[in-house]
Coordinates of C-alpha atoms and ligand atoms in Angstrom, one line a residue:
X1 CA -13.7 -39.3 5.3
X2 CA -12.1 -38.8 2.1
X3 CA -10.4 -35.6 1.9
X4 CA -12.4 -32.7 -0.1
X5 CA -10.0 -30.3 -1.0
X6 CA -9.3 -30.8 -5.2
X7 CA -5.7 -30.8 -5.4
X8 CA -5.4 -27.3 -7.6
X9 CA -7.2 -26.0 -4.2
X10 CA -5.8 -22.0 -3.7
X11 CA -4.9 -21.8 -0.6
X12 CA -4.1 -18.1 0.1
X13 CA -4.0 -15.0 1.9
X14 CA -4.9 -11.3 0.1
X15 CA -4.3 -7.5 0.7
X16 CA -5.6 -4.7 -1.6
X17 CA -3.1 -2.1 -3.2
X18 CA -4.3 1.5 -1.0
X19 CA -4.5 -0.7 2.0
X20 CA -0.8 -2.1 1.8
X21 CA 1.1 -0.4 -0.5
X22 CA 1.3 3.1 0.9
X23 CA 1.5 6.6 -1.2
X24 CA -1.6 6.1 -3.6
X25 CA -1.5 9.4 -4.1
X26 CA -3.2 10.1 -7.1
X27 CA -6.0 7.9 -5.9
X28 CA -9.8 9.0 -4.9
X29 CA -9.6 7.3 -1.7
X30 CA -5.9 9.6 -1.2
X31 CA -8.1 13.0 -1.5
X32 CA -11.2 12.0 0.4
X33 CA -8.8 11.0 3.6
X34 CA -7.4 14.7 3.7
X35 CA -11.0 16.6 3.1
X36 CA -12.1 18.7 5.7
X37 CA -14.9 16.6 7.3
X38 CA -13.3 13.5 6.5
X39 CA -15.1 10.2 7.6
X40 CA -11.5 8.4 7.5
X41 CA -10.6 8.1 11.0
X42 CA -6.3 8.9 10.1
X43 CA -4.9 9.0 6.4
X44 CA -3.3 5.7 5.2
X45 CA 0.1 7.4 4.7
X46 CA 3.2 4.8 4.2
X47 CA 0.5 2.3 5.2
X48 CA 2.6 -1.3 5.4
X49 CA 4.7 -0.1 2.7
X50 CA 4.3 -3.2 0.6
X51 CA 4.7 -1.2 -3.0
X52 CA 8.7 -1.4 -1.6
X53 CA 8.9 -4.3 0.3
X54 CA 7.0 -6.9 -1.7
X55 CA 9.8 -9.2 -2.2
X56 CA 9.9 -10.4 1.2
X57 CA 6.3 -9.9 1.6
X58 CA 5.5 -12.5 -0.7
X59 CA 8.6 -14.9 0.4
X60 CA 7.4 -14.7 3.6
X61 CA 3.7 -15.8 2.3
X62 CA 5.5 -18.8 0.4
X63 CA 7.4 -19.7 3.2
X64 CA 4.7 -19.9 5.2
X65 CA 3.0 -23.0 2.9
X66 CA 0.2 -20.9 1.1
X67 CA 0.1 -21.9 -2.5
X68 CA -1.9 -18.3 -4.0
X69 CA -1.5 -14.6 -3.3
X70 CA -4.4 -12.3 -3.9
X71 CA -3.6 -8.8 -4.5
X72 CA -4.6 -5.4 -6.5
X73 CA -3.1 -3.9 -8.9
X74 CA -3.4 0.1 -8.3
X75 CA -5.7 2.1 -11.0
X76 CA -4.5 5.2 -10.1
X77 CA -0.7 4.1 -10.2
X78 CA -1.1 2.5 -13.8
X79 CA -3.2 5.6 -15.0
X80 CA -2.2 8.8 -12.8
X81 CA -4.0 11.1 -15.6
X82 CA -6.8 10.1 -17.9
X83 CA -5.0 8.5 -21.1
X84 CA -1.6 8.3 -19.7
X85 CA -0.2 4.8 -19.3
X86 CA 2.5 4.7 -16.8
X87 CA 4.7 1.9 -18.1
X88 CA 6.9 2.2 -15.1
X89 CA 4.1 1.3 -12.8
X90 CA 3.4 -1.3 -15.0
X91 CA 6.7 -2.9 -14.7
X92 CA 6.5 -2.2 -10.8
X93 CA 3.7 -5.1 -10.9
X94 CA 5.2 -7.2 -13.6
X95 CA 7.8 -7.6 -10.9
X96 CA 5.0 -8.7 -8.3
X97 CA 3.7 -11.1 -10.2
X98 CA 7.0 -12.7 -11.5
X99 CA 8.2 -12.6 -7.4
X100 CA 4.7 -14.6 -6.9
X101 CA 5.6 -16.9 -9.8
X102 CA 9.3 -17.6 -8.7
X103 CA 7.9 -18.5 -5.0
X104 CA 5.1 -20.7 -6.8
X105 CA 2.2 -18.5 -5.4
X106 CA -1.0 -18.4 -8.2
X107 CA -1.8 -15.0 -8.3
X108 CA -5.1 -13.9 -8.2
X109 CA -5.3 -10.4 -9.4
X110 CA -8.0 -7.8 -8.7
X111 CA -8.1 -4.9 -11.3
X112 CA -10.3 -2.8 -8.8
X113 CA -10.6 -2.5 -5.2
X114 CA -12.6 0.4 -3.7
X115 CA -9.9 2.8 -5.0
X116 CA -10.1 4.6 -8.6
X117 CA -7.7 7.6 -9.5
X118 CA -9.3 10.8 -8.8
X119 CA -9.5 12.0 -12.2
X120 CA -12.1 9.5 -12.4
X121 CA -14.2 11.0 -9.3
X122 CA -14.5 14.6 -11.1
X123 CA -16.1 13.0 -14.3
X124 CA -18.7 11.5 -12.5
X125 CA -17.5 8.2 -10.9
X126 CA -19.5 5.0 -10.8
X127 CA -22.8 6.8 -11.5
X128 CA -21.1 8.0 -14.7
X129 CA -22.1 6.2 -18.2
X130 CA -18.6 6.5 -19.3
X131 CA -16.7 4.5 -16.5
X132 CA -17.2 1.2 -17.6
X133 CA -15.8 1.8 -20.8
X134 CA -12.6 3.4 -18.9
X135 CA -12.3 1.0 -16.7
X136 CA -12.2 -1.8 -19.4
X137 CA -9.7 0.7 -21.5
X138 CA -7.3 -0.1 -18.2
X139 CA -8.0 -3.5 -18.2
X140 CA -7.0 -3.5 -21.7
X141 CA -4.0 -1.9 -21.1
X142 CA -2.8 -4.0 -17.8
X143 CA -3.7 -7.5 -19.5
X144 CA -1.7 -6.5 -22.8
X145 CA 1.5 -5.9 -20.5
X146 CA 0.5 -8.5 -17.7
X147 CA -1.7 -10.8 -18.6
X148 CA 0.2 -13.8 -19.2
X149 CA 1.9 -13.8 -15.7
X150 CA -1.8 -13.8 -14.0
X151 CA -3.4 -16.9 -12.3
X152 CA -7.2 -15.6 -11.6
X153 CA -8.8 -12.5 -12.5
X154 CA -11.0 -10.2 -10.1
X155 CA -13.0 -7.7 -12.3
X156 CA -14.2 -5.4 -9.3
X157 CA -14.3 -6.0 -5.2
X158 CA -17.6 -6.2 -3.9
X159 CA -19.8 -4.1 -6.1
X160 CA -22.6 -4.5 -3.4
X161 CA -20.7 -3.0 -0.1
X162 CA -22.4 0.7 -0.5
X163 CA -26.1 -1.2 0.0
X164 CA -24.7 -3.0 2.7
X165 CA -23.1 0.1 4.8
X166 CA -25.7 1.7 3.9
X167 CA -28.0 -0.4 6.1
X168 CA -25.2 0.3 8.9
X169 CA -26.2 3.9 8.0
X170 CA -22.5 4.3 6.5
X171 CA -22.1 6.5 3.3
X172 CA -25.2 5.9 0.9
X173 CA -26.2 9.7 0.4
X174 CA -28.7 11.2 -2.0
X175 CA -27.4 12.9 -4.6
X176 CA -29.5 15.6 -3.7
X177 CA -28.6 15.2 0.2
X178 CA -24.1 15.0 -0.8
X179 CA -23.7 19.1 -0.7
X180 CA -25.4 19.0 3.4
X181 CA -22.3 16.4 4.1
X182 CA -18.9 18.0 4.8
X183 CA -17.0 15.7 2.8
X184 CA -19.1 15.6 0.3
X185 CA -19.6 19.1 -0.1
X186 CA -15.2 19.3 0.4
X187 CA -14.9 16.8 -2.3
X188 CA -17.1 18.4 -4.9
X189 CA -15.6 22.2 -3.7
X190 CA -12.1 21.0 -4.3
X191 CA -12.9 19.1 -7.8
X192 CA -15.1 21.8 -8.7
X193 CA -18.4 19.4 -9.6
X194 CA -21.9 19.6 -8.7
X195 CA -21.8 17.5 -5.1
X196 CA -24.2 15.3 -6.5
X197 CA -21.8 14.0 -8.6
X198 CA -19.6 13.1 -6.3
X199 CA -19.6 9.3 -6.7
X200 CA -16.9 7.2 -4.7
X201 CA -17.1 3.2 -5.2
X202 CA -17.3 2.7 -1.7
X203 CA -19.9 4.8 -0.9
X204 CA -22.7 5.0 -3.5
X205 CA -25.5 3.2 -3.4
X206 CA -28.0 4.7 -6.0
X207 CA -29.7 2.5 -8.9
X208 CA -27.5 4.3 -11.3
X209 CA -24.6 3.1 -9.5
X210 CA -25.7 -0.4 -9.6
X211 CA -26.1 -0.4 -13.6
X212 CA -23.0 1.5 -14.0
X213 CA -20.8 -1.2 -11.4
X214 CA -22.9 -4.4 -13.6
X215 CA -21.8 -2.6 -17.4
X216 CA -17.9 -2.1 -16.2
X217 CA -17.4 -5.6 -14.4
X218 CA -19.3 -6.8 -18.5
X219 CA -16.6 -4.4 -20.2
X220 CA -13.9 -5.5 -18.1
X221 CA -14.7 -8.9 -18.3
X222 CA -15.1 -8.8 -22.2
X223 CA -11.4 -6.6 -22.2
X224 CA -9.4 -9.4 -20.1
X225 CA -10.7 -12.6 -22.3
X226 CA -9.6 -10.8 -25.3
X227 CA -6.0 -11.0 -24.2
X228 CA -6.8 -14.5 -22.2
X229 CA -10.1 -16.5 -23.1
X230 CA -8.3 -19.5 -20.8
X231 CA -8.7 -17.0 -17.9
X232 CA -10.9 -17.2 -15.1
X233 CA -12.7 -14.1 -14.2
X234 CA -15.3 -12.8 -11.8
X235 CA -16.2 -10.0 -9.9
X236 CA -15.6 -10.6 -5.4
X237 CA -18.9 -9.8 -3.1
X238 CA -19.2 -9.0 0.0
X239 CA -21.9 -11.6 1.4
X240 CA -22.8 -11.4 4.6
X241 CA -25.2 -13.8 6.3
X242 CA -28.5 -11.8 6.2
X243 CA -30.7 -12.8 8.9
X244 CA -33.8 -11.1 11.1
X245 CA -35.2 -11.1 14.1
X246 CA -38.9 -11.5 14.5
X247 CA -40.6 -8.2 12.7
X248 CA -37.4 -8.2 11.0
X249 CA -38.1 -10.1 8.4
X250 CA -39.2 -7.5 5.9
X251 CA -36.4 -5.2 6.2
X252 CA -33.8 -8.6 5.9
X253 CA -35.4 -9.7 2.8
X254 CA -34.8 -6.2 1.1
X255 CA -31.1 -6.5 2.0
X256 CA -30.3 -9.6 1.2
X257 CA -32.1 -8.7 -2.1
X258 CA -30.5 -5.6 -2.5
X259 CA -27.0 -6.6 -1.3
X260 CA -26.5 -10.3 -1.8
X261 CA -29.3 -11.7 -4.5
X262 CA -29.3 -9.3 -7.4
X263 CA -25.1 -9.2 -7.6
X264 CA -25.3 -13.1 -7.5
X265 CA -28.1 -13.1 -10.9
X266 CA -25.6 -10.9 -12.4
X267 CA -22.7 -13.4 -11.4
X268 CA -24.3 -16.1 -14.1
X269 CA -22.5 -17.2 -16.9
X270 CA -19.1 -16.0 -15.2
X271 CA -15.9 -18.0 -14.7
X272 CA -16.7 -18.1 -10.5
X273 CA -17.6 -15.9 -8.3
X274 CA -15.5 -14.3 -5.1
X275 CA -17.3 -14.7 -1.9
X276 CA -16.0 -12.6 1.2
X277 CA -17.8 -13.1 4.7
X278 CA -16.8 -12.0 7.5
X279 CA -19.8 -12.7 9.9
X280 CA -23.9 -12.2 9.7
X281 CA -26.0 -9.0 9.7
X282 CA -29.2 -9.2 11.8
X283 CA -32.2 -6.9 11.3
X284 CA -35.1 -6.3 13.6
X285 CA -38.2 -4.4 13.7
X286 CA -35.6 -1.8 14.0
X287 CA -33.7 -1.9 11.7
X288 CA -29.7 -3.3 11.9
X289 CA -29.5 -5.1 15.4
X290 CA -26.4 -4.1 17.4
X291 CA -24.3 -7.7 18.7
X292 CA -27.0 -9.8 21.4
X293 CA -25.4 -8.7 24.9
X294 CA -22.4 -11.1 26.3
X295 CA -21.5 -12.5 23.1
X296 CA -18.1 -12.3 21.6
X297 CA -17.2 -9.6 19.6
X298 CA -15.0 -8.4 17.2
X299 CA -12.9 -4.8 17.2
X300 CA -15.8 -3.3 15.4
X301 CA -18.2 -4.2 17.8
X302 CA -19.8 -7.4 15.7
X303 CA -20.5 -10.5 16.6
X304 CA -18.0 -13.3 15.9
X305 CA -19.7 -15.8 13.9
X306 CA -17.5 -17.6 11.3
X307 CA -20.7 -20.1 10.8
X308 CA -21.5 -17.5 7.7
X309 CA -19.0 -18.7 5.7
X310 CA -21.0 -21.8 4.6
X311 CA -23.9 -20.1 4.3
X312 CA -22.9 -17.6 2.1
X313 CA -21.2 -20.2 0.0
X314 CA -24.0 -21.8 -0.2
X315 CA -26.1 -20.0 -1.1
X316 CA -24.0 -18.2 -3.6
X317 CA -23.8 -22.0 -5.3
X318 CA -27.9 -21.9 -5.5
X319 CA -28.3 -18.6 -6.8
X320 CA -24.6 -17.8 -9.4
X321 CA -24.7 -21.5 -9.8
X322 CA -20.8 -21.0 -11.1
X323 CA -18.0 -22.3 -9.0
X324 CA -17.0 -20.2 -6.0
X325 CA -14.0 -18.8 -4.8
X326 CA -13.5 -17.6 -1.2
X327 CA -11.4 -14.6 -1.6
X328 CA -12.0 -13.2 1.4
X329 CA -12.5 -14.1 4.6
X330 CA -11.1 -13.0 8.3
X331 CA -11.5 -11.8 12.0
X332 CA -10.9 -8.1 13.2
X333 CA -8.7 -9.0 16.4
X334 CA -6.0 -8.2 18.5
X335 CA -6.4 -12.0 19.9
X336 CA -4.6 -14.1 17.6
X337 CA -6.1 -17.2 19.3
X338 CA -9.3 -16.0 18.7
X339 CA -8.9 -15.7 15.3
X340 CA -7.3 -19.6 14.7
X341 CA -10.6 -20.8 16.2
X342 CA -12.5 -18.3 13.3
X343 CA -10.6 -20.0 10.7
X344 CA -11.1 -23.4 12.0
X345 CA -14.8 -22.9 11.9
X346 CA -14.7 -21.3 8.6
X347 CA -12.4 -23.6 6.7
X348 CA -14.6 -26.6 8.2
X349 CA -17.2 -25.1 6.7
X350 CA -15.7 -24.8 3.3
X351 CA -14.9 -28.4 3.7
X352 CA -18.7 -29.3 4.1
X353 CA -19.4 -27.1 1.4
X354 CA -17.0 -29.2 -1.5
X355 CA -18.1 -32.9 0.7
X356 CA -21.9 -32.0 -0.3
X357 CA -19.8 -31.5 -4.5
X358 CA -20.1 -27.6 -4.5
X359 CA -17.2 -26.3 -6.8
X360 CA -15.4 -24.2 -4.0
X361 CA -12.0 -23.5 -5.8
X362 CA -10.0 -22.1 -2.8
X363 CA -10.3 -20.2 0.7
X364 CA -8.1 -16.8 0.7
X365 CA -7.9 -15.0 3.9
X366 CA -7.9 -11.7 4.8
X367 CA -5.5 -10.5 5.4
X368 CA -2.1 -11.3 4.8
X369 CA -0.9 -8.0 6.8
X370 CA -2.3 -6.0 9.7
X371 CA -3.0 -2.8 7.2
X372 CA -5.3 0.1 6.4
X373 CA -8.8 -0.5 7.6
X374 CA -10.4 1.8 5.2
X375 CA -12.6 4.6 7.2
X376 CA -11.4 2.3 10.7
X377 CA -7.5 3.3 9.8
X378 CA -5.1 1.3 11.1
X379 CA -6.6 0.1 14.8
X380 CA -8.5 -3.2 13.5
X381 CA -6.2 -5.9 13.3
X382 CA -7.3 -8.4 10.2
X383 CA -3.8 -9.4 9.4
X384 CA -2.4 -13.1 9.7
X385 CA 1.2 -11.3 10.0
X386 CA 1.4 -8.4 12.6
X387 CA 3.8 -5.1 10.7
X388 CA 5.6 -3.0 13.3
X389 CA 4.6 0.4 11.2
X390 CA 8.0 2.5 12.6
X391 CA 10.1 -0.2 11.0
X392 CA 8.1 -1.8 8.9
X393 CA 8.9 -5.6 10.6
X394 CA 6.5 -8.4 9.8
X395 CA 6.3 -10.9 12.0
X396 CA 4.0 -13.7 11.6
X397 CA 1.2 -14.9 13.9
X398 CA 0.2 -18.4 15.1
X399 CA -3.1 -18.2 12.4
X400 CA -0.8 -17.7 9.9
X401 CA 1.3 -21.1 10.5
X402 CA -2.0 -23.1 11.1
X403 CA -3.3 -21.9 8.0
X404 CA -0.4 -22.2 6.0
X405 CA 0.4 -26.0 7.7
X406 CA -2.9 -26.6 6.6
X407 CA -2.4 -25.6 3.1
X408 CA 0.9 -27.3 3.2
X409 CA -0.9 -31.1 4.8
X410 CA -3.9 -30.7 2.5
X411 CA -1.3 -30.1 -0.7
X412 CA 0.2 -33.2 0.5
X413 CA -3.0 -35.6 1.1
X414 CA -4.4 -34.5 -2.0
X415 CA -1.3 -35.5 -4.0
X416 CA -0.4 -38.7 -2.3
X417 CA -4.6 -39.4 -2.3
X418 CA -5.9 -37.7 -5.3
X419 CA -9.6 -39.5 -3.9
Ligands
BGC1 C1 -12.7 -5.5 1.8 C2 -11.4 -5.3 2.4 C3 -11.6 -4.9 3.9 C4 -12.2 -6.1 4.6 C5 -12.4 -6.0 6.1 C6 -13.7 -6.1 2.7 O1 -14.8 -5.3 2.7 O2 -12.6 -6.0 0.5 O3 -10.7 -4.3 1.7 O4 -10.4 -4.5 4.5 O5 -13.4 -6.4 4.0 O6 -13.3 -5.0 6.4

């Protein structure tokens, strides 16, 4: 068979700022992990301390064979108060990308993931008509200093999580309901706002918060080509594989609507689009169906299923109908072996995807470092490189070298057999 992968194919592994980095301090997600009645399971504290140690965090990446790095760059570093640029922190990430540069890494940049400062959560969040326009003014502001060291642009990470979680029966309050919820009601006590306005990224699911999330990723989009119309830039989605169970039907086709459908029609007419799967959702009469009895599982209890990965692709190609980039993509283990057989079966899948001539423009894993699990803390192990927390060690699992030998043998076919 004639090898698929294109030869500028990014092979690459991600992390997000809060999740890595440690210290976010001035960020929303910072505050609502030390509410009273938080639903964070531990604060993410020093977290894998990245922000200090990304020099060998990123030669260790290179070394490895991977030939992109996606990471964040920190909203609530760059802009600790509303208006104030922190040049410093700029410079901080001017040095990340230059380290990826000098190791040959393309670095695919996300300007927003889940975390915004909290500044922004007191004036109303992402159900608040003015975000979008301060968001882009950041955008503005990073690409002017950065923008010519960046490789790929993410807008915003999945847009569409709340409606999802919200299906799991995670997060997705009323306004009218947030003031019954402790942290909620903490939040809104602390920053002196009507609850109801207390509107995280992660955790709002209301129409208003879908119009806002569509006008900022527009504004952001429109505030990065400015500085770089050669750059490519999207928005990343979490797509899971929506199926049902008989009766189920209904309920499925209202999620996949809700979550997966309506943020792909708003994808058109981008540079790609940023699909991250990490396994299917199933919905019976019910509602969300737990895992079928006896099958595998992963350390949140879900089924391991790395089949989704082509579906999702798929079927973001029929419905963006852009090119596709898989930014995200992993297995919540503490068995490494099981996750080398998840990528396996996911990558083969990509490779179907680009035989049957669907633009897939790389596969980036998640996650380059066992990290901050968001609400989970730091129990779920996503990363391809374990981190000893007490002295911040890295060492590297098996998945790690197989994906990064693969990268390496494919970057090799494809240059010796450009077919
Ligand atoms: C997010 C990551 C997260 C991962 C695993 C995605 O929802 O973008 O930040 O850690 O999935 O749950």
């Amino acid at each position: 068979m004639t090898n698929p992968f294109p030869r500028d194919f990014l092979w690459g592994v991600a992390t997000a700022g809060h999740q890595v980095e440690g210290n976010n301090v001035n960020s929303d997600t910072w505050f609502l992990e030390h509410l009273p009645g938080t639903i964070f399971a531990e604060p993410s504290g020093d977290a894998v301390d990245h922000y200090h140690h990304y020099r060998e965090d990123i030669a260790l990446i290179a070394g490895l064979g991977f030939t992109s790095y996606r990471f964040s760059i920190e909203w609530a570093r760059v802009e600790p108060e509303e208006g104030h640029i922190s040049v410093a922190e700029l410079d901080h990430y001017k040095r990340v990308l230059e380290t990826c540069l000098e190791h040959g890494l393309i670095p695919v940049v996300t300007f927003h993931h889940f975390t915004s400062p909290r500044w922004l959560l007191q004036l109303g969040g992402w159900e608040s008509d003015s975000t979008p326009e301060l968001f882009a003014r950041y955008c503005d502001r990073v690409m002017a200093h950065l923008g010519h060291l960046i490789g790929v642009a993410c807008t915003l990470n999945e847009p569409n999580l709340p409606w999802l979680l919200e299906s799991f029966g995670i997060g997705g309050e009323a306004p009218e309901n947030r003031g019954t919820v402790p942290m909620w009601a903490a939040a809104a006590e602390r920053l002196g706002v009507d609850a109801r306005t207390v509107a995280p990224f992660q955790f709002c699911s209301t129409e208003e918060g879908f119009q806002v999330k569509v006008a900022a990723h527009r504004a952001a989009t429109a505030a990065i080509k400015a500085h770089r119309p050669d750059l490519l830039v999207g928005w990343t989605l979490a797509n899971s594989d929506i199926q049902s169970l008989p009766g189920g039907e209904g309920i499925a086709d209202q999620v996949r609507r809700d979550v997966n459908e309506r943020f792909l029609e708003a994808s058109r007419g981008d540079d790609f689009v940023g699909i991250q799967t990490y396994g299917r959702t199933v919905y019976g009469p019910d509602g969300h169906a737990p895992a079928p009895e006896g099958v595998p599982v992963n350390q949140m209890g879900e089924e391991i299923y790395p089949q989704a990965l082509e579906a999702t692709i798929r079927e973001a190609h029929r419905i963006a109908r852009i090119p596709v980039i898989v930014t995200e993509n992993g297995l919540a283990t503490e068995d490494d072996t099981q996750r080398l057989a998840y990528l396996e079966t996911a990558v083969d899948g990509v490779a179907s995807c680009l035989a049957d001539g669907i633009d897939v423009r790389g596969y980036i894993a998640w996650t380059a470092f066992d990290n901050f699990e968001w609400i989970f803390g730091y129990r779920p192990k996503f990363g391809l490189i374990a981190v000893d927390r007490t002295t911040q060690e890295r060492t590297p699992k098996e998945s790690a070298r197989w994906l990064g030998n693969r990268a390496r043998q494919e970057d090799k076919v494809t240059a010796t057999n450009p077919a």
